[in-house]
Short mmCIF file of C-alpha atoms in Angstrom, two decimals:
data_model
loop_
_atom_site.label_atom_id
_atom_site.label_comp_id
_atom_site.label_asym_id
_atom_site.label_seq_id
_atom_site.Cartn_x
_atom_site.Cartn_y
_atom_site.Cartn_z
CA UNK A 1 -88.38 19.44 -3.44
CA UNK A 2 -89.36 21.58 -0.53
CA UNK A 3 -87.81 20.95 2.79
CA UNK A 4 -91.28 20.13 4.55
CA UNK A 5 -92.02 17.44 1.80
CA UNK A 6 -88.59 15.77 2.19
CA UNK A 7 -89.14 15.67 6.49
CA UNK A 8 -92.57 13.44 5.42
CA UNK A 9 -91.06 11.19 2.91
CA UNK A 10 -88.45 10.42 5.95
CA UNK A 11 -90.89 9.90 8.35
CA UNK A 12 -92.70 8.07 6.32
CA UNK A 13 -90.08 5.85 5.62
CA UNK A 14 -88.94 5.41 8.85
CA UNK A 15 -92.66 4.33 10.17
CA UNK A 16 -92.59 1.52 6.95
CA UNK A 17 -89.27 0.66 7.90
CA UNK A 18 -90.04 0.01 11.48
CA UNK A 19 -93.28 -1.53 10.68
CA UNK A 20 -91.76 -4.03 8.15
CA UNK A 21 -89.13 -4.85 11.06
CA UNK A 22 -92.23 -5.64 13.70
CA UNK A 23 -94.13 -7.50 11.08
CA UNK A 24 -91.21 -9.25 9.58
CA UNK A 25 -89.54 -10.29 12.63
CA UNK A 26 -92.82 -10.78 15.34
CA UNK A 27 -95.71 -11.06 12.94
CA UNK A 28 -95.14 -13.60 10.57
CA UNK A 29 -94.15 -17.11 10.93
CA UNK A 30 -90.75 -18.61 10.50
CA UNK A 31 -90.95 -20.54 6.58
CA UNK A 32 -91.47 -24.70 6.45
CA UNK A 33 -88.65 -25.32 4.57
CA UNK A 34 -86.45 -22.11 5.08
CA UNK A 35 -87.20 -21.60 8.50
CA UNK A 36 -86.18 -18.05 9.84
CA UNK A 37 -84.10 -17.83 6.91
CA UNK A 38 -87.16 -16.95 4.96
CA UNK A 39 -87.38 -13.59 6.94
CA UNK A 40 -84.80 -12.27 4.45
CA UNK A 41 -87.79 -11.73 1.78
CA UNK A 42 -88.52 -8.13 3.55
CA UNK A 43 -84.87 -7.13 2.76
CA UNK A 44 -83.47 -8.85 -0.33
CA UNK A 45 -86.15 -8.80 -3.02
CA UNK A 46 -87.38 -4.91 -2.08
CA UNK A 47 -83.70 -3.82 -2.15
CA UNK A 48 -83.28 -5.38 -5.65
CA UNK A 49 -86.44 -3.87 -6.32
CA UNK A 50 -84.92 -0.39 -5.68
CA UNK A 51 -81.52 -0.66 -7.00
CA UNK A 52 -83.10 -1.84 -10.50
CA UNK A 53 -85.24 1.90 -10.08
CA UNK A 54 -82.52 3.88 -8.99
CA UNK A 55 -80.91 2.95 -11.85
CA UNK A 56 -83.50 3.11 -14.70
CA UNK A 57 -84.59 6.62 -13.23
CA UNK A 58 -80.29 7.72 -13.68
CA UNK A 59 -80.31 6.41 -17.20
CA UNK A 60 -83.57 8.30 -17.63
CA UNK A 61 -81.91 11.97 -15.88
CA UNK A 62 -79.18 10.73 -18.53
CA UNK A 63 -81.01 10.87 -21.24
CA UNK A 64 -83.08 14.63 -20.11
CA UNK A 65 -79.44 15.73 -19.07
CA UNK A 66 -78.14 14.93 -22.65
CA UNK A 67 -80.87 16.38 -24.46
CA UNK A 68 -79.95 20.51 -25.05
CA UNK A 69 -83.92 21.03 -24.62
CA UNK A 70 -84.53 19.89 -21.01
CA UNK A 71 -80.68 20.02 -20.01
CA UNK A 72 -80.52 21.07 -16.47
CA UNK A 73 -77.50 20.54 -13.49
CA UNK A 74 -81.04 19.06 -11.70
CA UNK A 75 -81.04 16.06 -13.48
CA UNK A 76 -77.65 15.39 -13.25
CA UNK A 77 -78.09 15.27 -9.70
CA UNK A 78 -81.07 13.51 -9.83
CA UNK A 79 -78.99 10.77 -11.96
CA UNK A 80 -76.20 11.15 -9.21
CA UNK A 81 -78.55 10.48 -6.07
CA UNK A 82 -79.91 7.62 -8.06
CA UNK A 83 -76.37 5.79 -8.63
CA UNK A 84 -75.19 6.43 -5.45
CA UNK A 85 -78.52 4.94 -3.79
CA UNK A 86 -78.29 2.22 -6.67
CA UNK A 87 -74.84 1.18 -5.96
CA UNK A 88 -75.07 1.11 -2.02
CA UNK A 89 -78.75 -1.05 -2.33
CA UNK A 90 -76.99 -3.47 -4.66
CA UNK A 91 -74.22 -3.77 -2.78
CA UNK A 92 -76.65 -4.72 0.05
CA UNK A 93 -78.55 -7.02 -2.56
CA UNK A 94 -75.39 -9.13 -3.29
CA UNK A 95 -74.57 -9.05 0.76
CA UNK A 96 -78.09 -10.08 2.05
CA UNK A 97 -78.88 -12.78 -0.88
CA UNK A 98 -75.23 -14.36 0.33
CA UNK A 99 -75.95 -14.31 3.90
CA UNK A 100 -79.55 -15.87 2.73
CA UNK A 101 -77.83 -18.51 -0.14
CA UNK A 102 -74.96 -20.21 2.67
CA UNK A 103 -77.82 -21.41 5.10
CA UNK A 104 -80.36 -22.10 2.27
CA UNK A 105 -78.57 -23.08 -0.60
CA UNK A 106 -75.22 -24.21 0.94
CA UNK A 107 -72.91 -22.04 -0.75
CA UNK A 108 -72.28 -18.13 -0.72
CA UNK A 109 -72.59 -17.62 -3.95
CA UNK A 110 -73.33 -19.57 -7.46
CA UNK A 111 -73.20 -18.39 -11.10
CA UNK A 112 -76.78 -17.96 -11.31
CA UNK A 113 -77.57 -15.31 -14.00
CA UNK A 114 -79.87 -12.86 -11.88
CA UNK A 115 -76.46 -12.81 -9.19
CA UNK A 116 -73.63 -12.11 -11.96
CA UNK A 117 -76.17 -9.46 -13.75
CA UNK A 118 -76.68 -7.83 -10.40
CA UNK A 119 -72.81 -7.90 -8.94
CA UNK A 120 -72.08 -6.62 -12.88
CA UNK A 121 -74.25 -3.97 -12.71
CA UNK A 122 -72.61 -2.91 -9.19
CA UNK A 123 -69.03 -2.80 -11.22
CA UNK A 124 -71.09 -0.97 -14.02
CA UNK A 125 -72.25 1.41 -12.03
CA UNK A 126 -69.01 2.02 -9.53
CA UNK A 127 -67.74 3.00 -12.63
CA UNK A 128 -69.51 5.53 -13.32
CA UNK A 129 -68.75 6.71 -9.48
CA UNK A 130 -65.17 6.48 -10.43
CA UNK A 131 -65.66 8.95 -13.36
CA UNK A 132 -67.30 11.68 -11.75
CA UNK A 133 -64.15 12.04 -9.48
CA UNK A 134 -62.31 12.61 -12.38
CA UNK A 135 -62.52 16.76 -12.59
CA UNK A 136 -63.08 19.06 -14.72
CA UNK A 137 -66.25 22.03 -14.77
CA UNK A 138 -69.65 20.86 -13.15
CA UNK A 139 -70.97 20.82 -16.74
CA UNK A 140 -68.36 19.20 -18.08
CA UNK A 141 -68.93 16.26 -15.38
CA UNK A 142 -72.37 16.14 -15.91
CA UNK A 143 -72.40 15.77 -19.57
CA UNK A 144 -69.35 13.00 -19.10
CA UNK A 145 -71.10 11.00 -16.14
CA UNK A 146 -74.50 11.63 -18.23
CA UNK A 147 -73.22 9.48 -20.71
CA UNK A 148 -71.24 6.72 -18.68
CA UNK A 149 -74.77 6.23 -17.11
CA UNK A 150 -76.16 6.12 -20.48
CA UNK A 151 -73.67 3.87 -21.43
CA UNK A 152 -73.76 1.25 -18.35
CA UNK A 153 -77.59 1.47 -18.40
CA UNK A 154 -77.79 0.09 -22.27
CA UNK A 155 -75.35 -2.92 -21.24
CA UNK A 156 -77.12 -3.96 -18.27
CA UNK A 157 -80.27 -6.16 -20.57
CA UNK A 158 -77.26 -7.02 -22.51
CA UNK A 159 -74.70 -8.37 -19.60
CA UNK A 160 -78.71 -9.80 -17.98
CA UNK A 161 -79.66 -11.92 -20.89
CA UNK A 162 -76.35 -13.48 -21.92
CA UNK A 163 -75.27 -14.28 -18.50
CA UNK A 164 -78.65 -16.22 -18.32
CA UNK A 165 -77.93 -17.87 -21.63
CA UNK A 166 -74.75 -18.68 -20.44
CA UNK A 167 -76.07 -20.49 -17.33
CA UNK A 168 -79.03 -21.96 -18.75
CA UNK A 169 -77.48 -23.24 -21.94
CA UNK A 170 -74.18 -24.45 -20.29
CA UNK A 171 -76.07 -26.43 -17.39
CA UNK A 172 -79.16 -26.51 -15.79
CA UNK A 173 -79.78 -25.06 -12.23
CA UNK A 174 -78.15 -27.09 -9.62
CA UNK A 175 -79.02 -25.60 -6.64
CA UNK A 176 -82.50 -23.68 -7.60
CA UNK A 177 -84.59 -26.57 -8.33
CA UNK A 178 -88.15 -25.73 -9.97
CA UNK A 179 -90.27 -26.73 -6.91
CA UNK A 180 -88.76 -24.61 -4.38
CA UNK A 181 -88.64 -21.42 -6.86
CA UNK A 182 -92.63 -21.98 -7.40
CA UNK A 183 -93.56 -21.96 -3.85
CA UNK A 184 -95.85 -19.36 -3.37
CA UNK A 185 -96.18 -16.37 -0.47
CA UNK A 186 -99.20 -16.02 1.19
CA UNK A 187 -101.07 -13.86 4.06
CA UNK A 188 -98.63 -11.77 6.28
CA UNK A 189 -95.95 -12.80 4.41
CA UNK A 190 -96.92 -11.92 1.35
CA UNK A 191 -98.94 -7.98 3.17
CA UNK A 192 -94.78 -7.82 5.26
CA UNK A 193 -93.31 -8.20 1.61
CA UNK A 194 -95.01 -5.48 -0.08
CA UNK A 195 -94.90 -3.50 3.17
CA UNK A 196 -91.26 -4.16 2.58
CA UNK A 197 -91.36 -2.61 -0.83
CA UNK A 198 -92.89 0.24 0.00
CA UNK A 199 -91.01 1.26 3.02
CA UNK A 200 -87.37 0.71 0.74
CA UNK A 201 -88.64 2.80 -1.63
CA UNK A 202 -89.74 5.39 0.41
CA UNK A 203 -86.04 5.00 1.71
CA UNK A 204 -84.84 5.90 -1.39
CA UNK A 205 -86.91 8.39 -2.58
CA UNK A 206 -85.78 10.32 0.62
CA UNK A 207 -82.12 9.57 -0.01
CA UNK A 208 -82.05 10.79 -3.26
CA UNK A 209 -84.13 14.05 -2.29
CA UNK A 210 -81.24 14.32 0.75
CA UNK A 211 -78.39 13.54 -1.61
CA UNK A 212 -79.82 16.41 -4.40
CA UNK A 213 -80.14 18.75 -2.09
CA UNK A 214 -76.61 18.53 -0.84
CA UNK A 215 -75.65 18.12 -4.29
CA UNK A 216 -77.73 22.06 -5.30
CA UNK A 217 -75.85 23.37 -2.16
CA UNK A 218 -72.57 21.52 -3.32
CA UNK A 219 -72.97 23.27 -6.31
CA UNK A 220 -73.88 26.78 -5.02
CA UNK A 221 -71.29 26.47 -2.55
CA UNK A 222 -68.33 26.20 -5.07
CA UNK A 223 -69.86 29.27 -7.67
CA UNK A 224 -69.86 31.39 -4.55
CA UNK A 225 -67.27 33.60 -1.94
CA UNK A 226 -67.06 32.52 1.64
CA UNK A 227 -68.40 35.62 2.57
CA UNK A 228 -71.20 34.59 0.75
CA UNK A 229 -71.87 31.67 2.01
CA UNK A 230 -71.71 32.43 5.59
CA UNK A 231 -74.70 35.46 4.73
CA UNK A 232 -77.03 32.30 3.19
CA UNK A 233 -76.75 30.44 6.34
CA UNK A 234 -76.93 32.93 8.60
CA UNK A 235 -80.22 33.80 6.53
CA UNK A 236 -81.41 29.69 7.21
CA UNK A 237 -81.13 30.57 10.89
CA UNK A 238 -78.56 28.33 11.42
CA UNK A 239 -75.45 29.57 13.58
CA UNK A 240 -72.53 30.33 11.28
CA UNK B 1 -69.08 11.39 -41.67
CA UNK B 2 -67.92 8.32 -44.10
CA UNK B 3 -65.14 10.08 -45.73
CA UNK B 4 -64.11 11.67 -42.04
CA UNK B 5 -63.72 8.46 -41.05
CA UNK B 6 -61.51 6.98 -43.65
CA UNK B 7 -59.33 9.93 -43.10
CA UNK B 8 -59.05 9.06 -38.93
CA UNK B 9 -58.60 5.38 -39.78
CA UNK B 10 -56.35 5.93 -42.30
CA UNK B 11 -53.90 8.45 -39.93
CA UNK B 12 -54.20 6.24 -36.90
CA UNK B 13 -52.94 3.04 -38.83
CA UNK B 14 -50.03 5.24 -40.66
CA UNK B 15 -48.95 6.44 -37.03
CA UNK B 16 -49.21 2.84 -35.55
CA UNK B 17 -47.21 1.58 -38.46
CA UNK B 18 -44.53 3.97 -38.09
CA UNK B 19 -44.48 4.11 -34.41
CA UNK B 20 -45.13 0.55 -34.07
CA UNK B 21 -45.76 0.87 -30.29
CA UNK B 22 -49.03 -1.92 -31.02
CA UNK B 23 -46.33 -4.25 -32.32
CA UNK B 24 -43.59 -4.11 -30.03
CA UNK B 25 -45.85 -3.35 -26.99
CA UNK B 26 -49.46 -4.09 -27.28
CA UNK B 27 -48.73 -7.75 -29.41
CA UNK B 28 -46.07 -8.88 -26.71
CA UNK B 29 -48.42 -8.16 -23.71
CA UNK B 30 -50.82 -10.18 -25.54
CA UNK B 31 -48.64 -13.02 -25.90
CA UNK B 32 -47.34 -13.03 -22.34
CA UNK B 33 -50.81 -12.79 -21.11
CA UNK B 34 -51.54 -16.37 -23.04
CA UNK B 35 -48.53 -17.79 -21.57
CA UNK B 36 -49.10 -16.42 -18.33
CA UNK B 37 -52.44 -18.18 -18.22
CA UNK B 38 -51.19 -21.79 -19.56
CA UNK B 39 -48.71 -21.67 -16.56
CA UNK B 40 -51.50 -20.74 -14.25
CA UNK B 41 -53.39 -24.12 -15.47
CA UNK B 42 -50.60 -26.28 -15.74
CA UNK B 43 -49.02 -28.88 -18.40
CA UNK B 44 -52.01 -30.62 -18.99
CA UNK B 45 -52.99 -30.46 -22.40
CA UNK B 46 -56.59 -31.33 -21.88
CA UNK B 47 -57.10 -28.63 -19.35
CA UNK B 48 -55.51 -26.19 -21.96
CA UNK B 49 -57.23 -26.66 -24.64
CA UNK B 50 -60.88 -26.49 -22.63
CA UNK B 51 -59.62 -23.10 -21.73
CA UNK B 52 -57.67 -21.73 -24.66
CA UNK B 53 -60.73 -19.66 -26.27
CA UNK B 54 -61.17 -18.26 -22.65
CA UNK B 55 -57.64 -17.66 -22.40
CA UNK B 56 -57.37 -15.78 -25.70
CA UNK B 57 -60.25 -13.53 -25.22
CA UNK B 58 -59.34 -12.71 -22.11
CA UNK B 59 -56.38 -11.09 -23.44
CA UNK B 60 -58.04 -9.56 -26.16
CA UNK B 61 -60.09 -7.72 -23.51
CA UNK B 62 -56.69 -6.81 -21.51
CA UNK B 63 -55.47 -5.46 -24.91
CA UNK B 64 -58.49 -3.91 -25.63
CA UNK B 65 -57.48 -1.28 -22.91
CA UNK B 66 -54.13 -0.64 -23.72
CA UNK B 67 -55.05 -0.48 -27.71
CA UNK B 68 -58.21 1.90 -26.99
CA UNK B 69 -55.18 4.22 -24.49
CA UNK B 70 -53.01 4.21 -27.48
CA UNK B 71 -55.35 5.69 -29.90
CA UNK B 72 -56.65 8.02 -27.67
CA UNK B 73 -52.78 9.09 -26.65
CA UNK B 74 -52.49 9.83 -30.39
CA UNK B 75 -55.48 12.68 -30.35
CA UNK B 76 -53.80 14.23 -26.83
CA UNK B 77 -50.60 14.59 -28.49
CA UNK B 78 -49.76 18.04 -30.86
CA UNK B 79 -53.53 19.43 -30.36
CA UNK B 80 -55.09 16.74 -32.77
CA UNK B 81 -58.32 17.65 -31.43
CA UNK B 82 -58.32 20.91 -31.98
CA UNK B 83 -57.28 20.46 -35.14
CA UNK B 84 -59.76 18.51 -36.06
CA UNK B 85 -62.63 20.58 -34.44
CA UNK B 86 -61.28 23.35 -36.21
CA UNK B 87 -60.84 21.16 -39.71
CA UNK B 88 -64.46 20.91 -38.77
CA UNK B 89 -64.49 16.69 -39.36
CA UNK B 90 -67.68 15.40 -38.06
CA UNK B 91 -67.50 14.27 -34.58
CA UNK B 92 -69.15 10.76 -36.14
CA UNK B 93 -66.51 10.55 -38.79
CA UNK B 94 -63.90 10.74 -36.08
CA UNK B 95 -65.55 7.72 -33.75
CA UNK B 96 -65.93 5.39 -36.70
CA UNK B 97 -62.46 6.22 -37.50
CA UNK B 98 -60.99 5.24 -34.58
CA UNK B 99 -63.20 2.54 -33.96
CA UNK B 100 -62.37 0.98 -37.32
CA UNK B 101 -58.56 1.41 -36.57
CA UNK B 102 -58.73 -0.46 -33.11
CA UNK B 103 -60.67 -3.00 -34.41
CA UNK B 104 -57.72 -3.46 -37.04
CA UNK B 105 -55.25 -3.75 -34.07
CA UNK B 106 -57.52 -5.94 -32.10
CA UNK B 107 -57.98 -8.46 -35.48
CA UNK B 108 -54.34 -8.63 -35.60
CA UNK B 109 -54.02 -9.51 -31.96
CA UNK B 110 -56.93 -12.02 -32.18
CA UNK B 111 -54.89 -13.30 -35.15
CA UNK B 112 -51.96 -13.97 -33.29
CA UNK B 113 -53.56 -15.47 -30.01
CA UNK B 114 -55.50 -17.49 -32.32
CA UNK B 115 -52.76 -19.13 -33.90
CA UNK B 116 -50.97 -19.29 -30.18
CA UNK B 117 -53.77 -21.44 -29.13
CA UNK B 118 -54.00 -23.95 -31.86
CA UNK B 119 -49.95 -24.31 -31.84
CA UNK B 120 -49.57 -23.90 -27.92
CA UNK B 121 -52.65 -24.95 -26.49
CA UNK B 122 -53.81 -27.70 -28.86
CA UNK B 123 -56.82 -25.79 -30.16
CA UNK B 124 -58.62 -27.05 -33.21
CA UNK B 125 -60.36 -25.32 -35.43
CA UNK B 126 -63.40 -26.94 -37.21
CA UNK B 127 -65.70 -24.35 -38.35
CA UNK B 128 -63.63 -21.51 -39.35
CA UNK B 129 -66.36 -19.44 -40.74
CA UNK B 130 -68.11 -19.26 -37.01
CA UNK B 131 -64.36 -18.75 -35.90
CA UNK B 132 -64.08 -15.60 -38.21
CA UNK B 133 -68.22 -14.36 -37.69
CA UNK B 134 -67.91 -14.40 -33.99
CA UNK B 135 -64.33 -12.35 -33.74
CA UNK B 136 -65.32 -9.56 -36.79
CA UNK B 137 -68.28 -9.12 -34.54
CA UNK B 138 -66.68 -9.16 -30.85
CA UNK B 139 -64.24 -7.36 -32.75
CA UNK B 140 -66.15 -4.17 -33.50
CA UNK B 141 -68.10 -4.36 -30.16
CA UNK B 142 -65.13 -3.98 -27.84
CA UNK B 143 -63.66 -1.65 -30.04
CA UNK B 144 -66.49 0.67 -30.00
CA UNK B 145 -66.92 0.24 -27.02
CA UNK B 146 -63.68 1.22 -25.80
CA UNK B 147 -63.41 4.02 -27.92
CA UNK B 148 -66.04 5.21 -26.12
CA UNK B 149 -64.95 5.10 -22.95
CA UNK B 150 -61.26 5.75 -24.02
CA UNK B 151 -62.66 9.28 -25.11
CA UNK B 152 -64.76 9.80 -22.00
CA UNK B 153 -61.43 9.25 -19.86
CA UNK B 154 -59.00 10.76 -22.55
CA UNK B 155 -58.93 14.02 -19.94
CA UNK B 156 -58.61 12.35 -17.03
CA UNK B 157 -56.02 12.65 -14.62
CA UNK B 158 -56.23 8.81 -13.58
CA UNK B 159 -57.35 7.55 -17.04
CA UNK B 160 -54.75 4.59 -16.79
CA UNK B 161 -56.95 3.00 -13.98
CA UNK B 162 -59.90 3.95 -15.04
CA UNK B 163 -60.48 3.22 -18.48
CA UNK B 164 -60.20 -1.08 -17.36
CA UNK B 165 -62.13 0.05 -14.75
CA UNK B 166 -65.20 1.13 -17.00
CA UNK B 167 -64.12 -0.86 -20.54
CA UNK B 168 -63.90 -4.75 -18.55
CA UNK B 169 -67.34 -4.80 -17.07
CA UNK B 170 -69.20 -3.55 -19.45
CA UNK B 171 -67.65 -6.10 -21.97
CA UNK B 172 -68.90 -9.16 -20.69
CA UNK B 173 -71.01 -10.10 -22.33
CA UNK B 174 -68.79 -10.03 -25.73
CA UNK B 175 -66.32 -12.08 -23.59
CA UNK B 176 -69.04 -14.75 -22.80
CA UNK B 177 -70.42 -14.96 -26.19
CA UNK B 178 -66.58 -15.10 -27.72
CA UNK B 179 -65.81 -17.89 -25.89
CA UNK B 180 -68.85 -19.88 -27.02
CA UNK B 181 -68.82 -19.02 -30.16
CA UNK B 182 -64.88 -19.93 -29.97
CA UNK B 183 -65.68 -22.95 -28.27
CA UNK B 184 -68.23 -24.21 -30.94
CA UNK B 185 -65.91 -23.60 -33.50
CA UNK B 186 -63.44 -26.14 -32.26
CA UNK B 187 -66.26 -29.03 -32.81
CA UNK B 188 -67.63 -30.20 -36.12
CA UNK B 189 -70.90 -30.07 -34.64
CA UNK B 190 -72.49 -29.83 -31.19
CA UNK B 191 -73.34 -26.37 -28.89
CA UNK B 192 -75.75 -24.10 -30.02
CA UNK B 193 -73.78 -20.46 -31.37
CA UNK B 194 -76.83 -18.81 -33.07
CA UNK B 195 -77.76 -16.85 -29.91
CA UNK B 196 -74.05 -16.11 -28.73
CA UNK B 197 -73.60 -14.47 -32.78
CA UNK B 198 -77.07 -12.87 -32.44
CA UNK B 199 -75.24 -11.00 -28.71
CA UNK B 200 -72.11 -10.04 -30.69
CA UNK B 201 -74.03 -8.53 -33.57
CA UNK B 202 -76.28 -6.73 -31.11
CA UNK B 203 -73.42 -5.51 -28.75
CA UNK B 204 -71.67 -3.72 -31.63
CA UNK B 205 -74.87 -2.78 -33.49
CA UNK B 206 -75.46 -1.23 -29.90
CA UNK B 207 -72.11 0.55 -29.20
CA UNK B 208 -71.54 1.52 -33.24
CA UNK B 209 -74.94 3.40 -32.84
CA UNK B 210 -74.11 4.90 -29.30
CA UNK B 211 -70.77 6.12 -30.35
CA UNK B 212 -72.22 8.17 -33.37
CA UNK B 213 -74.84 9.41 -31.61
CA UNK B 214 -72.93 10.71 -28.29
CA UNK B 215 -69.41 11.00 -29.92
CA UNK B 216 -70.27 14.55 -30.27
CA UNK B 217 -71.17 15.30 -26.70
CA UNK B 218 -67.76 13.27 -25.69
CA UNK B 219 -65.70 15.58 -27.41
CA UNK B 220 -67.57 18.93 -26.07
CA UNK B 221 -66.13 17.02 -22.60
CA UNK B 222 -62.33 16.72 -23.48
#
């Protein structure tokens, strides 16, 4: 991605970001029955939003990383950015929807099936992390991260579905009850929330183009002499 | 690929039986893991036997990791790999080998806890056909699974604490659906189990497939 592309998407993101922070906090009103609680919608749902991305775009670099035809090391960092992103925006997924759940629901955290899915998929996915420390050639991390990704990303409807099973067929929701689930948003709320979603995303789309790009120079760095190295910056105009 | 794999399963179960290390190793670990837990809950028999299908597949899953590091200590050792590269055995043949030989090791562990829970934990046993569906299935799913992963780490520096690392998570959901299926076979009649068998058949439908597929690209790794 060129460099001038990447300095919009930040800006871009960090106008959204902002703007989602003046409507969120100033604009819109405090919720009926959540009160200022509620303002955790323009954080929680858009960050689940983009970890669930993240990681369906590194199972899809996987998958174009494992196949010989379209294998390139660009796609393994794509798959990289995208798990690194992932696992830091579900982190803040599990941290925000427990800060949200003591007020609201009166407990940190319950074995609801969308919360154990998510904090499984951050293990999952830390895993993977884990692996790519391990060593060994850039290709030969690639190819092995390429298909832990590929492997985490096939359990993750798996691990979803029976944890809801689980919790659905061993007892009913306690603490969600139907009527406060079906509650609607409206207005600024509901023009904050998607605000919300597009700023986050925009977030991440920059992160990941920041995070490849260190990852190509990462790369080049290691295939190449110090000497070498100290010529290419030089040539970026930045003082060696 | 199907006679590859006999050949594997057949070598890994002939080393295990002479070496023995799953018996006087793996087996005991097991055990001590059941005990460990029934100390952890206390005397009361009531509490015990709520948890004992917990209990037992919850150190199935710790063996799991130390079974899958055993058979993939066997192919490190005396260039077994490149042996079998250069024997030119299908990559396929080799996964389903190993798989099938883990599984054996995890049955037998299963088999032991199993009978540790009905005589120490005052499990019964009412439908032993779900009893037997549900653990051939959970069975082949974690070993897949960790054969898998066992490969992916077999190179690794720190592959003792990573292998749990990757092989616990990820097998959830056979842990949930063992335990149900486990639990429903201690009643005559009661909890629903087609949906927990359906997730056991689908997890090692899943990881069976994924292995022969990818096998290949996990040994180009090693």
């Amino acid at each position: 991605m060129k460099k001038r592309t990447v300095t919009i998407l930040g800006w871009s993101a960090v106008i959204t970001l902002a703007a989602t922070a003046f409507f969120g906090i100033v604009v819109t009103p405090p919720d009926v029955l959540q009160r200022q609680y509620a303002r955790f919608l323009y954080l929680h749902p858009p960050m689940a939003w983009v970890a669930y991305l993240a990681f369906g775009i590194a199972a899809a670099a996987s998958i174009l990383y494992l196949w010989p035809r379209t294998r390139r090391m660009a796609f393994d960092a794509l798959a990289l950015a995208c798990v690194e992103s992932g696992v830091l925006f579900t982190g803040l997924v599990v941290v925000t929807g427990s800060m949200w759940a003591h007020p609201v629901w009166g407990t940190y955290w319950v074995w609801d099936a969308r919360l154990t899915a998510t904090a499984l998929m951050f293990v999952l996915f830390l895993g993977y992390l884990a692996l790519r420390r391990v060593g060994g050639s850039p290709e030969q991390v690639a190819k092995r991260s390429a298909i832990a990704a590929l492997v985490s990303f096939i359990d993750v409807p798996i691990v979803h579905f029976s944890v809801l099973w689980w919790n659905t067929l061993h007892q009913g929701p306690s603490v969600l009850t139907p009527g406060l689930s079906s509650r609607g948003v409206h207005g600024a709320m509901a023009w904050t929330m998607l605000l919300s979603f597009v700023a986050f995303t925009l977030s991440f789309a920059w992160m990941v183009a920041r995070r490849m790009e260190l990852e190509r120079l990462r790369l080049g760095g290691a295939s190449r002499t110090l000497e070498e190295q100290l010529v290419a910056r030089r040539a970026e105009g930045v003082p060696a | 690929m199907l006679r590859d794999a006999w050949a594997v399963f057949a070598k890994d179960l002939r080393i295990e039986a002479k070496t023995r290390v799953g018996l006087w190793q793996v087996l005991p670990f097991a055990v001590i893991a059941l005990v460990t837990f029934a100390f952890a809950l206390g005397p009361g028999k009531s509490a015990l036997s709520a948890a004992a299908a917990g209990m037992c597949w919850v150190g199935v899953a710790f063996s799991s990791v130390l079974v899958v590091g055993r058979s993939q200590g066997i192919e490190r050792e005396h260039g077994v790999r490149t042996a079998q590269r250069l024997a030119g055995i299908d990559p396929a043949g080799v996964f389903l080998g190993k798989t099938g030989a883990v599984a054996v090791q995890l049955a037998v562990i299963e088999a032991v806890l199993g009978a540790g829970a009905v005589g120490l934990l005052g499990y019964h046993v009412h439908r032993l056909w779900l009893l037997l569906a549900a653990s051939v299935l959970a069975t082949i799913g974690l070993a897949a699974v960790g054969t898998i992963y066992g490969a992916l780490t077999g190179a690794a520096r720190a592959r003792e604490t990573l292998l749990p690392m990757l092989v616990l998570p990820i097998v959830i959901p056979v842990l949930i659906a063992g335990v149900r299926c486990w639990q429903a076979a201690s009643v005559a009649s009661g909890p629903r189990f087609g949906v927990w068998l359906s997730v056991l058949g689908a997890f090692a439908v899943i990881y069976v497939a994924a292995g022969v597929v990818l096998y290949g690209q996990i040994e180009e790794v090693q």
